PDB file of C-alpha atoms in Angstrom:
ATOM      1  CA  UNK A   1     -89.145 131.679 134.214  1.00  0.00           C
ATOM      2  CA  UNK A   2     -90.439 131.035 130.876  1.00  0.00           C
ATOM      3  CA  UNK A   3     -91.086 133.159 127.782  1.00  0.00           C
ATOM      4  CA  UNK A   4     -94.555 132.764 126.553  1.00  0.00           C
ATOM      5  CA  UNK A   5     -95.862 133.028 123.089  1.00  0.00           C
ATOM      6  CA  UNK A   6     -95.718 136.858 123.275  1.00  0.00           C
ATOM      7  CA  UNK A   7     -92.170 137.004 124.959  1.00  0.00           C
ATOM      8  CA  UNK A   8     -93.383 137.871 128.117  1.00  0.00           C
ATOM      9  CA  UNK A   9     -91.736 135.989 131.072  1.00  0.00           C
ATOM     10  CA  UNK A  10     -93.831 133.969 133.436  1.00  0.00           C
ATOM     11  CA  UNK A  11     -93.192 131.763 136.382  1.00  0.00           C
ATOM     12  CA  UNK A  12     -93.896 128.111 136.435  1.00  0.00           C
ATOM     13  CA  UNK A  13     -94.062 125.661 139.394  1.00  0.00           C
ATOM     14  CA  UNK A  14     -93.397 126.729 142.679  1.00  0.00           C
ATOM     15  CA  UNK A  15     -91.916 129.831 141.555  1.00  0.00           C
ATOM     16  CA  UNK A  16     -95.222 131.398 140.814  1.00  0.00           C
ATOM     17  CA  UNK A  17     -96.477 131.018 144.372  1.00  0.00           C
ATOM     18  CA  UNK A  18     -92.956 132.096 145.944  1.00  0.00           C
ATOM     19  CA  UNK A  19     -92.773 135.162 143.651  1.00  0.00           C
ATOM     20  CA  UNK A  20     -96.301 136.300 144.750  1.00  0.00           C
ATOM     21  CA  UNK A  21     -95.713 135.819 148.497  1.00  0.00           C
ATOM     22  CA  UNK A  22     -92.373 137.743 148.154  1.00  0.00           C
ATOM     23  CA  UNK A  23     -94.008 140.506 146.350  1.00  0.00           C
ATOM     24  CA  UNK A  24     -96.855 140.668 149.111  1.00  0.00           C
ATOM     25  CA  UNK A  25     -93.866 140.547 151.777  1.00  0.00           C
ATOM     26  CA  UNK A  26     -92.125 143.407 150.169  1.00  0.00           C
ATOM     27  CA  UNK A  27     -95.239 145.562 149.716  1.00  0.00           C
ATOM     28  CA  UNK A  28     -96.255 144.880 153.354  1.00  0.00           C
ATOM     29  CA  UNK A  29     -92.591 145.838 154.842  1.00  0.00           C
ATOM     30  CA  UNK A  30     -92.409 148.824 152.519  1.00  0.00           C
ATOM     31  CA  UNK A  31     -95.829 150.272 153.610  1.00  0.00           C
ATOM     32  CA  UNK A  32     -95.912 149.314 157.455  1.00  0.00           C
ATOM     33  CA  UNK A  33     -92.114 148.650 158.117  1.00  0.00           C
ATOM     34  CA  UNK A  34     -90.589 145.286 159.392  1.00  0.00           C
ATOM     35  CA  UNK A  35     -92.772 142.905 161.438  1.00  0.00           C
ATOM     36  CA  UNK A  36     -92.664 139.288 162.473  1.00  0.00           C
ATOM     37  CA  UNK A  37     -94.338 138.292 159.176  1.00  0.00           C
ATOM     38  CA  UNK A  38     -91.792 140.175 156.982  1.00  0.00           C
ATOM     39  CA  UNK A  39     -88.794 138.829 158.955  1.00  0.00           C
ATOM     40  CA  UNK A  40     -89.838 134.965 159.089  1.00  0.00           C
ATOM     41  CA  UNK A  41     -87.519 133.020 157.288  1.00  0.00           C
ATOM     42  CA  UNK A  42     -90.393 130.291 156.648  1.00  0.00           C
ATOM     43  CA  UNK A  43     -92.692 132.780 155.013  1.00  0.00           C
ATOM     44  CA  UNK A  44     -92.860 130.629 151.941  1.00  0.00           C
ATOM     45  CA  UNK A  45     -94.119 127.511 153.967  1.00  0.00           C
ATOM     46  CA  UNK A  46     -97.280 129.006 155.295  1.00  0.00           C
ATOM     47  CA  UNK A  47     -99.489 126.007 156.263  1.00  0.00           C
ATOM     48  CA  UNK A  48    -102.752 125.626 154.325  1.00  0.00           C
ATOM     49  CA  UNK A  49    -105.941 123.640 154.983  1.00  0.00           C
ATOM     50  CA  UNK A  50    -106.001 120.335 153.247  1.00  0.00           C
ATOM     51  CA  UNK A  51    -109.185 119.584 150.892  1.00  0.00           C
ATOM     52  CA  UNK A  52    -111.394 116.769 152.410  1.00  0.00           C
ATOM     53  CA  UNK A  53    -110.844 113.616 150.199  1.00  0.00           C
ATOM     54  CA  UNK A  54    -113.880 111.582 149.498  1.00  0.00           C
ATOM     55  CA  UNK A  55    -114.097 108.377 151.130  1.00  0.00           C
ATOM     56  CA  UNK A  56    -114.451 104.996 149.388  1.00  0.00           C
ATOM     57  CA  UNK A  57    -117.623 103.164 150.615  1.00  0.00           C
ATOM     58  CA  UNK A  58    -117.133  99.851 148.966  1.00  0.00           C
ATOM     59  CA  UNK A  59    -114.437  98.589 146.678  1.00  0.00           C
ATOM     60  CA  UNK A  60    -114.220  96.132 143.483  1.00  0.00           C
ATOM     61  CA  UNK A  61    -113.855  92.288 144.183  1.00  0.00           C
ATOM     62  CA  UNK A  62    -110.077  91.177 143.966  1.00  0.00           C
ATOM     63  CA  UNK A  63    -110.667  89.371 140.826  1.00  0.00           C
ATOM     64  CA  UNK A  64    -112.154  92.418 138.983  1.00  0.00           C
ATOM     65  CA  UNK A  65    -109.619  94.620 140.147  1.00  0.00           C
ATOM     66  CA  UNK A  66    -106.796  92.228 138.830  1.00  0.00           C
ATOM     67  CA  UNK A  67    -108.686  91.933 135.396  1.00  0.00           C
ATOM     68  CA  UNK A  68    -108.943  95.801 135.078  1.00  0.00           C
ATOM     69  CA  UNK A  69    -105.256  96.192 135.942  1.00  0.00           C
ATOM     70  CA  UNK A  70    -104.464  93.800 133.171  1.00  0.00           C
ATOM     71  CA  UNK A  71    -106.799  95.541 130.984  1.00  0.00           C
ATOM     72  CA  UNK A  72    -105.037  99.027 131.437  1.00  0.00           C
ATOM     73  CA  UNK A  73    -101.582  97.529 130.757  1.00  0.00           C
ATOM     74  CA  UNK A  74    -102.696  95.573 127.771  1.00  0.00           C
ATOM     75  CA  UNK A  75    -104.351  98.460 125.901  1.00  0.00           C
ATOM     76  CA  UNK A  76    -103.551 101.608 127.675  1.00  0.00           C
ATOM     77  CA  UNK A  77     -99.718 101.429 128.215  1.00  0.00           C
ATOM     78  CA  UNK A  78     -98.972 101.462 124.420  1.00  0.00           C
ATOM     79  CA  UNK A  79    -100.432 104.985 124.367  1.00  0.00           C
ATOM     80  CA  UNK A  80     -99.574 106.754 127.777  1.00  0.00           C
ATOM     81  CA  UNK A  81     -96.304 104.639 129.271  1.00  0.00           C
ATOM     82  CA  UNK A  82     -95.827 106.341 132.640  1.00  0.00           C
ATOM     83  CA  UNK A  83     -97.037 103.804 135.124  1.00  0.00           C
ATOM     84  CA  UNK A  84     -94.885 100.805 136.150  1.00  0.00           C
ATOM     85  CA  UNK A  85     -96.838  97.428 136.222  1.00  0.00           C
ATOM     86  CA  UNK A  86     -94.759  96.066 139.134  1.00  0.00           C
ATOM     87  CA  UNK A  87     -95.385  98.982 141.283  1.00  0.00           C
ATOM     88  CA  UNK A  88     -99.270  98.770 140.618  1.00  0.00           C
ATOM     89  CA  UNK A  89     -98.918  95.133 141.352  1.00  0.00           C
ATOM     90  CA  UNK A  90     -97.342  95.758 144.566  1.00  0.00           C
ATOM     91  CA  UNK A  91     -99.810  98.332 145.561  1.00  0.00           C
ATOM     92  CA  UNK A  92    -102.563  95.781 144.725  1.00  0.00           C
ATOM     93  CA  UNK A  93    -100.974  93.224 146.917  1.00  0.00           C
ATOM     94  CA  UNK A  94    -100.820  95.710 149.791  1.00  0.00           C
ATOM     95  CA  UNK A  95    -104.385  96.748 149.406  1.00  0.00           C
ATOM     96  CA  UNK A  96    -105.453  93.083 149.721  1.00  0.00           C
ATOM     97  CA  UNK A  97    -103.205  92.457 152.772  1.00  0.00           C
ATOM     98  CA  UNK A  98    -102.786  95.726 154.785  1.00  0.00           C
ATOM     99  CA  UNK A  99    -104.606  98.489 153.050  1.00  0.00           C
ATOM    100  CA  UNK A 100    -103.841 100.960 155.757  1.00  0.00           C
ATOM    101  CA  UNK A 101    -100.222 100.774 154.802  1.00  0.00           C
ATOM    102  CA  UNK A 102    -100.721 102.030 151.237  1.00  0.00           C
ATOM    103  CA  UNK A 103     -99.502 105.563 150.891  1.00  0.00           C
ATOM    104  CA  UNK A 104    -101.189 108.382 149.468  1.00  0.00           C
ATOM    105  CA  UNK A 105     -99.164 108.611 146.097  1.00  0.00           C
ATOM    106  CA  UNK A 106     -99.458 104.870 145.312  1.00  0.00           C
ATOM    107  CA  UNK A 107    -103.387 104.822 146.225  1.00  0.00           C
ATOM    108  CA  UNK A 108    -103.666 107.942 143.821  1.00  0.00           C
ATOM    109  CA  UNK A 109    -102.023 106.315 140.918  1.00  0.00           C
ATOM    110  CA  UNK A 110    -103.598 102.913 141.732  1.00  0.00           C
ATOM    111  CA  UNK A 111    -107.099 104.535 141.774  1.00  0.00           C
ATOM    112  CA  UNK A 112    -106.407 106.318 138.445  1.00  0.00           C
ATOM    113  CA  UNK A 113    -105.217 103.372 136.656  1.00  0.00           C
ATOM    114  CA  UNK A 114    -108.691 101.648 137.713  1.00  0.00           C
ATOM    115  CA  UNK A 115    -110.807 104.607 136.594  1.00  0.00           C
ATOM    116  CA  UNK A 116    -108.837 104.675 133.358  1.00  0.00           C
ATOM    117  CA  UNK A 117    -109.454 101.042 132.784  1.00  0.00           C
ATOM    118  CA  UNK A 118    -113.207 101.171 133.862  1.00  0.00           C
ATOM    119  CA  UNK A 119    -113.718 104.098 131.264  1.00  0.00           C
ATOM    120  CA  UNK A 120    -112.223 102.533 128.300  1.00  0.00           C
ATOM    121  CA  UNK A 121    -113.167  98.744 129.122  1.00  0.00           C
ATOM    122  CA  UNK A 122    -116.172  97.986 126.708  1.00  0.00           C
ATOM    123  CA  UNK A 123    -116.693  94.319 128.304  1.00  0.00           C
ATOM    124  CA  UNK A 124    -118.252  93.099 131.388  1.00  0.00           C
ATOM    125  CA  UNK A 125    -120.479  95.874 132.797  1.00  0.00           C
ATOM    126  CA  UNK A 126    -120.270  94.045 136.296  1.00  0.00           C
ATOM    127  CA  UNK A 127    -116.844  95.285 136.540  1.00  0.00           C
ATOM    128  CA  UNK A 128    -118.184  98.440 137.975  1.00  0.00           C
ATOM    129  CA  UNK A 129    -120.907  98.569 140.831  1.00  0.00           C
ATOM    130  CA  UNK A 130    -122.335 101.601 138.927  1.00  0.00           C
ATOM    131  CA  UNK A 131    -121.509 103.787 135.747  1.00  0.00           C
ATOM    132  CA  UNK A 132    -120.478 106.506 138.274  1.00  0.00           C
ATOM    133  CA  UNK A 133    -117.733 104.226 140.143  1.00  0.00           C
ATOM    134  CA  UNK A 134    -114.902 105.479 137.875  1.00  0.00           C
ATOM    135  CA  UNK A 135    -115.690 109.047 138.627  1.00  0.00           C
ATOM    136  CA  UNK A 136    -115.535 108.231 142.288  1.00  0.00           C
ATOM    137  CA  UNK A 137    -112.165 106.655 141.924  1.00  0.00           C
ATOM    138  CA  UNK A 138    -110.928 109.975 140.000  1.00  0.00           C
ATOM    139  CA  UNK A 139    -112.486 112.153 142.647  1.00  0.00           C
ATOM    140  CA  UNK A 140    -110.552 110.273 145.568  1.00  0.00           C
ATOM    141  CA  UNK A 141    -107.348 110.316 143.383  1.00  0.00           C
ATOM    142  CA  UNK A 142    -107.713 114.118 142.581  1.00  0.00           C
ATOM    143  CA  UNK A 143    -108.065 114.881 146.353  1.00  0.00           C
ATOM    144  CA  UNK A 144    -104.906 112.782 146.926  1.00  0.00           C
ATOM    145  CA  UNK A 145    -103.044 114.663 144.559  1.00  0.00           C
ATOM    146  CA  UNK A 146    -104.369 118.325 145.357  1.00  0.00           C
ATOM    147  CA  UNK A 147    -101.857 121.039 145.321  1.00  0.00           C
ATOM    148  CA  UNK A 148    -102.031 121.466 149.119  1.00  0.00           C
ATOM    149  CA  UNK A 149    -100.711 117.915 149.480  1.00  0.00           C
ATOM    150  CA  UNK A 150     -98.024 118.063 146.954  1.00  0.00           C
ATOM    151  CA  UNK A 151     -96.373 121.352 147.238  1.00  0.00           C
ATOM    152  CA  UNK A 152     -93.110 121.865 149.182  1.00  0.00           C
ATOM    153  CA  UNK A 153     -92.433 118.057 148.956  1.00  0.00           C
ATOM    154  CA  UNK A 154     -89.488 117.945 146.385  1.00  0.00           C
ATOM    155  CA  UNK A 155     -86.934 116.120 148.849  1.00  0.00           C
ATOM    156  CA  UNK A 156     -87.420 112.833 147.490  1.00  0.00           C
ATOM    157  CA  UNK A 157     -87.450 111.373 143.927  1.00  0.00           C
ATOM    158  CA  UNK A 158     -90.982 109.974 144.203  1.00  0.00           C
ATOM    159  CA  UNK A 159     -92.402 113.130 145.812  1.00  0.00           C
ATOM    160  CA  UNK A 160     -91.305 114.958 142.624  1.00  0.00           C
ATOM    161  CA  UNK A 161     -92.616 112.687 139.741  1.00  0.00           C
ATOM    162  CA  UNK A 162     -95.770 111.118 141.213  1.00  0.00           C
ATOM    163  CA  UNK A 163     -97.923 114.454 140.738  1.00  0.00           C
ATOM    164  CA  UNK A 164     -96.872 114.462 137.175  1.00  0.00           C
ATOM    165  CA  UNK A 165     -97.851 110.914 136.713  1.00  0.00           C
ATOM    166  CA  UNK A 166    -101.204 111.711 138.348  1.00  0.00           C
ATOM    167  CA  UNK A 167    -101.953 114.749 136.304  1.00  0.00           C
ATOM    168  CA  UNK A 168    -100.995 112.895 133.090  1.00  0.00           C
ATOM    169  CA  UNK A 169    -103.261 110.018 133.837  1.00  0.00           C
ATOM    170  CA  UNK A 170    -106.102 112.621 134.857  1.00  0.00           C
ATOM    171  CA  UNK A 171    -105.852 114.320 131.520  1.00  0.00           C
ATOM    172  CA  UNK A 172    -106.003 110.840 129.843  1.00  0.00           C
ATOM    173  CA  UNK A 173    -109.063 109.870 132.123  1.00  0.00           C
ATOM    174  CA  UNK A 174    -110.781 112.862 130.996  1.00  0.00           C
ATOM    175  CA  UNK A 175    -110.395 112.256 127.271  1.00  0.00           C
ATOM    176  CA  UNK A 176    -111.685 108.801 127.763  1.00  0.00           C
ATOM    177  CA  UNK A 177    -114.889 110.195 129.267  1.00  0.00           C
ATOM    178  CA  UNK A 178    -115.046 112.636 126.225  1.00  0.00           C
ATOM    179  CA  UNK A 179    -114.329 115.911 128.326  1.00  0.00           C
ATOM    180  CA  UNK A 180    -111.666 117.378 126.183  1.00  0.00           C
ATOM    181  CA  UNK A 181    -111.422 120.889 127.484  1.00  0.00           C
ATOM    182  CA  UNK A 182    -111.044 119.372 131.120  1.00  0.00           C
ATOM    183  CA  UNK A 183    -108.492 116.960 129.592  1.00  0.00           C
ATOM    184  CA  UNK A 184    -106.313 119.924 128.252  1.00  0.00           C
ATOM    185  CA  UNK A 185    -106.528 121.791 131.608  1.00  0.00           C
ATOM    186  CA  UNK A 186    -105.057 118.788 133.516  1.00  0.00           C
ATOM    187  CA  UNK A 187    -102.494 118.409 130.551  1.00  0.00           C
ATOM    188  CA  UNK A 188    -101.575 122.066 131.042  1.00  0.00           C
ATOM    189  CA  UNK A 189    -100.882 121.404 134.683  1.00  0.00           C
ATOM    190  CA  UNK A 190     -98.688 118.385 133.827  1.00  0.00           C
ATOM    191  CA  UNK A 191     -96.711 120.215 131.247  1.00  0.00           C
ATOM    192  CA  UNK A 192     -95.960 123.181 133.824  1.00  0.00           C
ATOM    193  CA  UNK A 193     -94.567 120.395 136.396  1.00  0.00           C
ATOM    194  CA  UNK A 194     -92.623 118.986 133.662  1.00  0.00           C
ATOM    195  CA  UNK A 195     -90.994 122.317 132.882  1.00  0.00           C
ATOM    196  CA  UNK A 196     -90.426 122.882 136.208  1.00  0.00           C
ATOM    197  CA  UNK A 197     -88.446 119.528 136.386  1.00  0.00           C
ATOM    198  CA  UNK A 198     -86.710 120.179 133.254  1.00  0.00           C
ATOM    199  CA  UNK A 199     -88.244 117.220 131.335  1.00  0.00           C
ATOM    200  CA  UNK A 200     -88.631 119.333 128.419  1.00  0.00           C
ATOM    201  CA  UNK A 201     -84.916 119.318 127.991  1.00  0.00           C
ATOM    202  CA  UNK A 202     -84.853 115.453 127.102  1.00  0.00           C
ATOM    203  CA  UNK A 203     -82.934 114.560 130.213  1.00  0.00           C
ATOM    204  CA  UNK A 204     -83.097 114.177 134.023  1.00  0.00           C
ATOM    205  CA  UNK A 205     -80.355 116.592 134.885  1.00  0.00           C
ATOM    206  CA  UNK A 206     -82.851 118.653 137.044  1.00  0.00           C
ATOM    207  CA  UNK A 207     -83.757 115.688 139.233  1.00  0.00           C
ATOM    208  CA  UNK A 208     -80.409 113.684 139.302  1.00  0.00           C
ATOM    209  CA  UNK A 209     -79.903 114.846 142.906  1.00  0.00           C
ATOM    210  CA  UNK A 210     -82.744 112.449 143.919  1.00  0.00           C
ATOM    211  CA  UNK A 211     -82.122 108.438 144.580  1.00  0.00           C
ATOM    212  CA  UNK A 212     -82.476 106.404 141.450  1.00  0.00           C
ATOM    213  CA  UNK A 213     -85.626 104.367 141.309  1.00  0.00           C
ATOM    214  CA  UNK A 214     -86.467 102.290 138.302  1.00  0.00           C
ATOM    215  CA  UNK A 215     -89.989 102.533 138.831  1.00  0.00           C
ATOM    216  CA  UNK A 216     -89.915 106.234 138.146  1.00  0.00           C
ATOM    217  CA  UNK A 217     -87.634 106.385 135.287  1.00  0.00           C
ATOM    218  CA  UNK A 218     -90.365 107.317 133.079  1.00  0.00           C
ATOM    219  CA  UNK A 219     -89.552 110.993 132.011  1.00  0.00           C
ATOM    220  CA  UNK A 220     -89.141 110.148 128.388  1.00  0.00           C
ATOM    221  CA  UNK A 221     -92.621 108.618 127.817  1.00  0.00           C
ATOM    222  CA  UNK A 222     -94.018 111.179 129.862  1.00  0.00           C
ATOM    223  CA  UNK A 223     -92.548 113.971 127.784  1.00  0.00           C
ATOM    224  CA  UNK A 224     -93.787 112.153 124.654  1.00  0.00           C
ATOM    225  CA  UNK A 225     -97.310 111.807 126.166  1.00  0.00           C
ATOM    226  CA  UNK A 226     -97.275 115.576 126.998  1.00  0.00           C
ATOM    227  CA  UNK A 227     -96.492 116.151 123.469  1.00  0.00           C
ATOM    228  CA  UNK A 228     -99.157 114.121 122.065  1.00  0.00           C
ATOM    229  CA  UNK A 229    -101.769 115.853 124.352  1.00  0.00           C
ATOM    230  CA  UNK A 230    -100.534 119.343 123.393  1.00  0.00           C
ATOM    231  CA  UNK A 231    -100.989 118.599 119.775  1.00  0.00           C
ATOM    232  CA  UNK A 232    -104.319 117.303 120.339  1.00  0.00           C
ATOM    233  CA  UNK A 233    -103.684 113.917 118.603  1.00  0.00           C
ATOM    234  CA  UNK A 234    -105.706 111.774 121.033  1.00  0.00           C
ATOM    235  CA  UNK A 235    -105.887 108.326 119.198  1.00  0.00           C
ATOM    236  CA  UNK A 236    -107.407 105.266 120.296  1.00  0.00           C
ATOM    237  CA  UNK A 237    -105.288 102.943 122.512  1.00  0.00           C
ATOM    238  CA  UNK A 238    -106.714  99.851 120.720  1.00  0.00           C
TER     239      UNK A 238
END
């Protein structure tokens, strides 16, 4: 729980949904008495229908994909350093050799990197099959990072941090396409996730129980990026 600007207590992260469900369960039990629902120990893990993720009809040529990745890390990383180049290169290798083995989190971050690069690259228009291709990449990535896919998945280190990486990239993408209000919305979601992880404290004490992974040791740059978004000091990465 956190205090807002008016000193009111508010829930963040998974506590929000848990507290609401707990209130519903107590209200039903008080009104109608005990039942299978109120006695269910797994009441906080009720299944939800997953959203339909758009499919990719066609993809970029390998050479174009490689050049866009290079563009991203040459021009964007200095502003928002939350993605590991080696991890993206490994995802690209898997895409080229066995795309069916690419996991959802890796696919999400990979698509967002390409979407941001397409949004900012002022050069070869042949990079994209259409001006809307970057939005198609974003829509697929957003579907992969939907809360119903990431909720209750904190047993692994990467399950905790990749949604935060994705939300920060989504916010930056929206800034890149001049949609500031939408960028702030994604930034707000990222900040709430960061607070839930304890990143605002300046260390990783909240997630030390997870296996160390150099690819994801990016909490301090993430914190700095979120502070930049909160202040509204969006500056050009060039």
